[in-house]
Structure formats: structure tokens, C-alpha cells
PDB file of C-alpha atoms in Angstrom:
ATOM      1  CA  UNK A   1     -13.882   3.085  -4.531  1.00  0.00           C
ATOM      2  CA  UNK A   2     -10.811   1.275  -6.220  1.00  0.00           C
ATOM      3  CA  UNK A   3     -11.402  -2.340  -7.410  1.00  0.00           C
ATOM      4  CA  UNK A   4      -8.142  -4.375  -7.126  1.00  0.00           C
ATOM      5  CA  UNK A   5      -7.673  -7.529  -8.255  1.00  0.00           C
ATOM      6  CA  UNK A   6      -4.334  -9.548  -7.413  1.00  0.00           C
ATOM      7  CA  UNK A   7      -2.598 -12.262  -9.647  1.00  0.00           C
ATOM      8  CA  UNK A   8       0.782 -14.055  -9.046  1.00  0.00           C
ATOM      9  CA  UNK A   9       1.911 -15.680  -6.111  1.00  0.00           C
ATOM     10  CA  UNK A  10       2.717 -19.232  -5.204  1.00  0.00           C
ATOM     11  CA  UNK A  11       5.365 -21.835  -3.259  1.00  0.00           C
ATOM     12  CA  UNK A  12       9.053 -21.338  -3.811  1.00  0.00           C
ATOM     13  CA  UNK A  13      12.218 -22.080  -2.398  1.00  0.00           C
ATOM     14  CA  UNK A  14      14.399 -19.835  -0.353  1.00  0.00           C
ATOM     15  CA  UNK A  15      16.143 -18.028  -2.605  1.00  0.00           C
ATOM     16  CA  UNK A  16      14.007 -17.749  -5.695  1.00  0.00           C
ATOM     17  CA  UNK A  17      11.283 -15.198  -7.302  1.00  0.00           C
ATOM     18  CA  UNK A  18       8.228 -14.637  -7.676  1.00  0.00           C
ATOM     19  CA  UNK A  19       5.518 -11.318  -9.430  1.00  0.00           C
ATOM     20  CA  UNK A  20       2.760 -10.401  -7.633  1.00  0.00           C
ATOM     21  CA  UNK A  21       0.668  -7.733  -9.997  1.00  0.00           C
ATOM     22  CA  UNK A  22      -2.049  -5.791  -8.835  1.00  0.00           C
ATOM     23  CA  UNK A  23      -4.425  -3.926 -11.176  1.00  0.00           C
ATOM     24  CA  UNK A  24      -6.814  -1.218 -10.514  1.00  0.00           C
ATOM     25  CA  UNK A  25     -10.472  -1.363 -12.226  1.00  0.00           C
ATOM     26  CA  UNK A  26     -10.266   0.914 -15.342  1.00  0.00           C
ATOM     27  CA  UNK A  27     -13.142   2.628 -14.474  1.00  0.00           C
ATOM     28  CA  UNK A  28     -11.513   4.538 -11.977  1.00  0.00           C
ATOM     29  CA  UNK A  29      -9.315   7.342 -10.421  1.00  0.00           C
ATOM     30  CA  UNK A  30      -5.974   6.555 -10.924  1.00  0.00           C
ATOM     31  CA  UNK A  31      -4.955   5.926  -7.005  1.00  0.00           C
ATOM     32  CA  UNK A  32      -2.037   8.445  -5.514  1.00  0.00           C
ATOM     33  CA  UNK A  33      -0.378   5.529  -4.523  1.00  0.00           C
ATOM     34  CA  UNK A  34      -0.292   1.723  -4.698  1.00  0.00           C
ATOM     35  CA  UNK A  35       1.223  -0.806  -2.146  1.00  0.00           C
ATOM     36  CA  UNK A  36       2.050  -3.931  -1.281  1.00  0.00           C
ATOM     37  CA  UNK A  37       1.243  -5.293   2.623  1.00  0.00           C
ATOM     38  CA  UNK A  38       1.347  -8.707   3.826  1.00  0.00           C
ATOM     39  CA  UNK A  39       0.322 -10.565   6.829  1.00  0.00           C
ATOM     40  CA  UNK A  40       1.354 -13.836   8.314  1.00  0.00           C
ATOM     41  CA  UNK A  41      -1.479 -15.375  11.510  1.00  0.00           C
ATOM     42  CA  UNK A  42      -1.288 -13.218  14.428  1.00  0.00           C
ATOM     43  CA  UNK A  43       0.573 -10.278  13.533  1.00  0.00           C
ATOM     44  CA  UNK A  44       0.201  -7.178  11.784  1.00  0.00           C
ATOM     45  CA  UNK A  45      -0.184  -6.155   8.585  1.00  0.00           C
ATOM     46  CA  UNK A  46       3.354  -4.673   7.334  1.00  0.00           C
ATOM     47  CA  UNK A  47       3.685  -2.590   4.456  1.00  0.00           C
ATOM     48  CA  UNK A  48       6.314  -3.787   1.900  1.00  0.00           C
ATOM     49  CA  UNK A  49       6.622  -1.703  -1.028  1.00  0.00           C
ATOM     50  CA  UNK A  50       4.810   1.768  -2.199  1.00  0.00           C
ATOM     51  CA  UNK A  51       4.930   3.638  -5.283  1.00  0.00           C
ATOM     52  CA  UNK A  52       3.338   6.687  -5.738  1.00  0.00           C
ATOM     53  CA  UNK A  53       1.493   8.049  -9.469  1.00  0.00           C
ATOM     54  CA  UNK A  54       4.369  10.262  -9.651  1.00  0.00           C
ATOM     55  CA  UNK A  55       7.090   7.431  -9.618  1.00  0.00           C
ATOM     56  CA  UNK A  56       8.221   7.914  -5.846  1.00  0.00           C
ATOM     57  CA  UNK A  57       8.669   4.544  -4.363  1.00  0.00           C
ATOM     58  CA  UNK A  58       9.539   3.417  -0.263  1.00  0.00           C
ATOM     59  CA  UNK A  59      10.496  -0.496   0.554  1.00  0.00           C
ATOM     60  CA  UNK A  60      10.216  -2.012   3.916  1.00  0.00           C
ATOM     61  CA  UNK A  61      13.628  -2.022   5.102  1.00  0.00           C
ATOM     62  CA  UNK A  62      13.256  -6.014   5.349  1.00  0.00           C
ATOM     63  CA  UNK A  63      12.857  -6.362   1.700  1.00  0.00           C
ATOM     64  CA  UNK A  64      14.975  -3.131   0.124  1.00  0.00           C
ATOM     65  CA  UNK A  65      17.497  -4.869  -2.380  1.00  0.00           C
ATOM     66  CA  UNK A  66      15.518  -7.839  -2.896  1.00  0.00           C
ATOM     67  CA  UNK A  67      11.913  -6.724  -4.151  1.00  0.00           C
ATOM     68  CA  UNK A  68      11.295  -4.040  -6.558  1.00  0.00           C
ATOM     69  CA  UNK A  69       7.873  -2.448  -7.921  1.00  0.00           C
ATOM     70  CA  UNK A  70       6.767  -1.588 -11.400  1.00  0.00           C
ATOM     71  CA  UNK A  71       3.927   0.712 -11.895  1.00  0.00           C
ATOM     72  CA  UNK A  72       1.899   1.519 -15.142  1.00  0.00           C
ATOM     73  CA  UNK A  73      -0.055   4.170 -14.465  1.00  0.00           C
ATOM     74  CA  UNK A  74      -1.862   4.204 -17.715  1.00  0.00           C
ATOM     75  CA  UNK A  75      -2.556   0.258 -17.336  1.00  0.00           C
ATOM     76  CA  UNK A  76      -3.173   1.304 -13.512  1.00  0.00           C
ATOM     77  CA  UNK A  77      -1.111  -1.651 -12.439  1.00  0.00           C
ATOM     78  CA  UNK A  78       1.551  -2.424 -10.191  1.00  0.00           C
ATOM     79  CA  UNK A  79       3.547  -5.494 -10.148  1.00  0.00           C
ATOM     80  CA  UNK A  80       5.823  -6.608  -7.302  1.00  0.00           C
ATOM     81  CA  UNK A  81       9.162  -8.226  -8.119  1.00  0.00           C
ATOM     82  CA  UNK A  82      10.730 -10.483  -5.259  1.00  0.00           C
ATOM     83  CA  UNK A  83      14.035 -11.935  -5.383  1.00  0.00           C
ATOM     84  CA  UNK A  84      16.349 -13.547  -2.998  1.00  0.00           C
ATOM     85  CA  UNK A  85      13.463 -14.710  -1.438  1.00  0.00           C
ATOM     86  CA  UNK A  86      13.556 -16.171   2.049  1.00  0.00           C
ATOM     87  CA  UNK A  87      11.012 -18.675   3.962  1.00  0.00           C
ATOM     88  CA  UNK A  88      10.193 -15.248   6.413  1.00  0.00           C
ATOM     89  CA  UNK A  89       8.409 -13.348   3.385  1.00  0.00           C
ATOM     90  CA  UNK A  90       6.051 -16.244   3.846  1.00  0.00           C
ATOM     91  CA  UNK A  91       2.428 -14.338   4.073  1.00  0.00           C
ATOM     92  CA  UNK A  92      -0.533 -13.408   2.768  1.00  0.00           C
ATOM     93  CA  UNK A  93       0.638 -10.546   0.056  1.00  0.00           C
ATOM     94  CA  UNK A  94      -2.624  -7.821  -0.260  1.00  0.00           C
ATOM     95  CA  UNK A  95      -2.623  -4.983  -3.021  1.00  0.00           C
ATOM     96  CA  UNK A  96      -3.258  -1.553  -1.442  1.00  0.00           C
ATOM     97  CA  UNK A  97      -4.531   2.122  -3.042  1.00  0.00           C
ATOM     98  CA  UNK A  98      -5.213   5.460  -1.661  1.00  0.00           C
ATOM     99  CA  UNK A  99      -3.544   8.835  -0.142  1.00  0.00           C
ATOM    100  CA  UNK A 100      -1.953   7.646   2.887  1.00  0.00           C
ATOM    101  CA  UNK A 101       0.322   9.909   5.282  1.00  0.00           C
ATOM    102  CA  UNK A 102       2.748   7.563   4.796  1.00  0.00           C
ATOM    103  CA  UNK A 103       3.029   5.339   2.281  1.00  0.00           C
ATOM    104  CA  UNK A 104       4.396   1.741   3.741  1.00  0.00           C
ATOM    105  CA  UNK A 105       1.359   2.841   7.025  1.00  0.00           C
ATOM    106  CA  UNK A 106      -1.883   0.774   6.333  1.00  0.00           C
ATOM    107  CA  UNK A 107      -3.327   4.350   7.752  1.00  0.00           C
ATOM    108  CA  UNK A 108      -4.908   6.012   4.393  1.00  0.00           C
ATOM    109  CA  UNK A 109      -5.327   3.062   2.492  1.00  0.00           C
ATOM    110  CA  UNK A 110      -8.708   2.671   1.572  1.00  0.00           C
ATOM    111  CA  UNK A 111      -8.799  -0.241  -0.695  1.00  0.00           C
ATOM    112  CA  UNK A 112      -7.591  -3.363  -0.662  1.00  0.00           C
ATOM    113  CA  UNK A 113      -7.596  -6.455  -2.857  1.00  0.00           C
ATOM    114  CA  UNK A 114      -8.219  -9.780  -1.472  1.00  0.00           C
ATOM    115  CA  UNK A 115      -4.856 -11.181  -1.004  1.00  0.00           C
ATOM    116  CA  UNK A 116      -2.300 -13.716  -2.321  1.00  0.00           C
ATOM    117  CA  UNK A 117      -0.350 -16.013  -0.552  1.00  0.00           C
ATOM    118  CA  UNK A 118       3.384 -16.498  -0.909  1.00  0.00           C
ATOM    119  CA  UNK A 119       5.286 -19.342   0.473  1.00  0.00           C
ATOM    120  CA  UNK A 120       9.123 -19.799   0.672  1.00  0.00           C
ATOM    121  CA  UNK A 121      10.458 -22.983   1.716  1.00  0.00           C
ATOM    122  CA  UNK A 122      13.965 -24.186   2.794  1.00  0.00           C
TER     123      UNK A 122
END
């Protein structure tokens, strides 16, 4: 099992940036991949940005352009980078690791960190 603990996060205004970074307990397997999800009340989880130990990466195609991961596998950290942001990437942001089928699929992801919220405001 993958410890992940998430840091970053915040309020903003449309049109700004935030980080979210994610980093895996040391004491463990380096995960295949690492993701971002998030979540707003009553719908489902969507997967946002993936990036595999071998530098492969997918984006939702909501946020492709605007956010951007950084992974250190030797740190066994990733960091989400979100620009132009608008008041609809409002949500709960959670840090994801594991072998999934597909990587932006929630399917495969075994851990999960416990979430930071990001708000975007007009």
C-alpha cells in the first residue's frame, strides 16, 4: 500500500494558478503511475492528469493546455500545475497511484490521498 499525502490547493480567481503536489511515502514501491482526479457533490470522480514512472503522461481533455504534471520519480512526487484556471475546475482535487488499464479511469487505482480542495471564483 502507497501512502499519499497532498499539499497545495486553495481559492483563486478565474484565470489564475495554483500546485497541487502529491508525494508517495518513501518507504515504498515507486507506483507505475500517479494521477490527479477530482470530484465536485454529486458527480463522479474524473480523472485529470496521469503520468506514468516512465514519463508518459494523458490530460483530461477539459484541462489539456492549461494544467501540466511534474513527476520526480526519485522524490516519488508529482505536482500538478493549473493555469488559466476557470470557476468549473472547482472540486475536491485527490492524488491517485497504481497500474490502472487506463490511466485518467479511477479503475486500477488503488490508493488514494485524502483530497484537496480547489476553488475558482469569478
Amino acid at each position: 500500500q502507497v501512502q499519499l499525502m497532498e499539499s497545495g490547493g486553495g481559492s483563486v480567481q478565474a484565470g489564475g494558478s495554483l500546485r497541487l503536489s502529491c508525494a508517495a511515502s518513501i518507504h515504498t514501491v515507486n507506483p507505475l503511475w500517479m494521477a490527479w482526479f477530482r470530484q465536485v457533490p454529486g458527480k463522479e470522480r474524473e480523472g485529470v492528469a496521469a503520468h506514468s514512472i516512465g514519463s508518459t503522461t494523458r490530460y483530461a481533455d477539459s484541462v489539456a493546455g492549461r494544467f501540466t504534471t511534474i513527476r520526480d520519480n526519485a522524490k516519488k512526487t508529482l505536482d500538478l500545475y493549473m493555469y488559466s484556471l476557470k470557476p468549473e475546475d472547482t472540486a475536491m482535487y485527490y492524488c491517485a497511484a497504481g497500474r490502472p488499464p487506463s490511466a485518467l479511469a479511477s479503475i486500477g487505482y488503488n490508493d488514494w490521498g485524502q483530497g484537496t480542495q480547489v476553488t475558482v471564483s469569478n
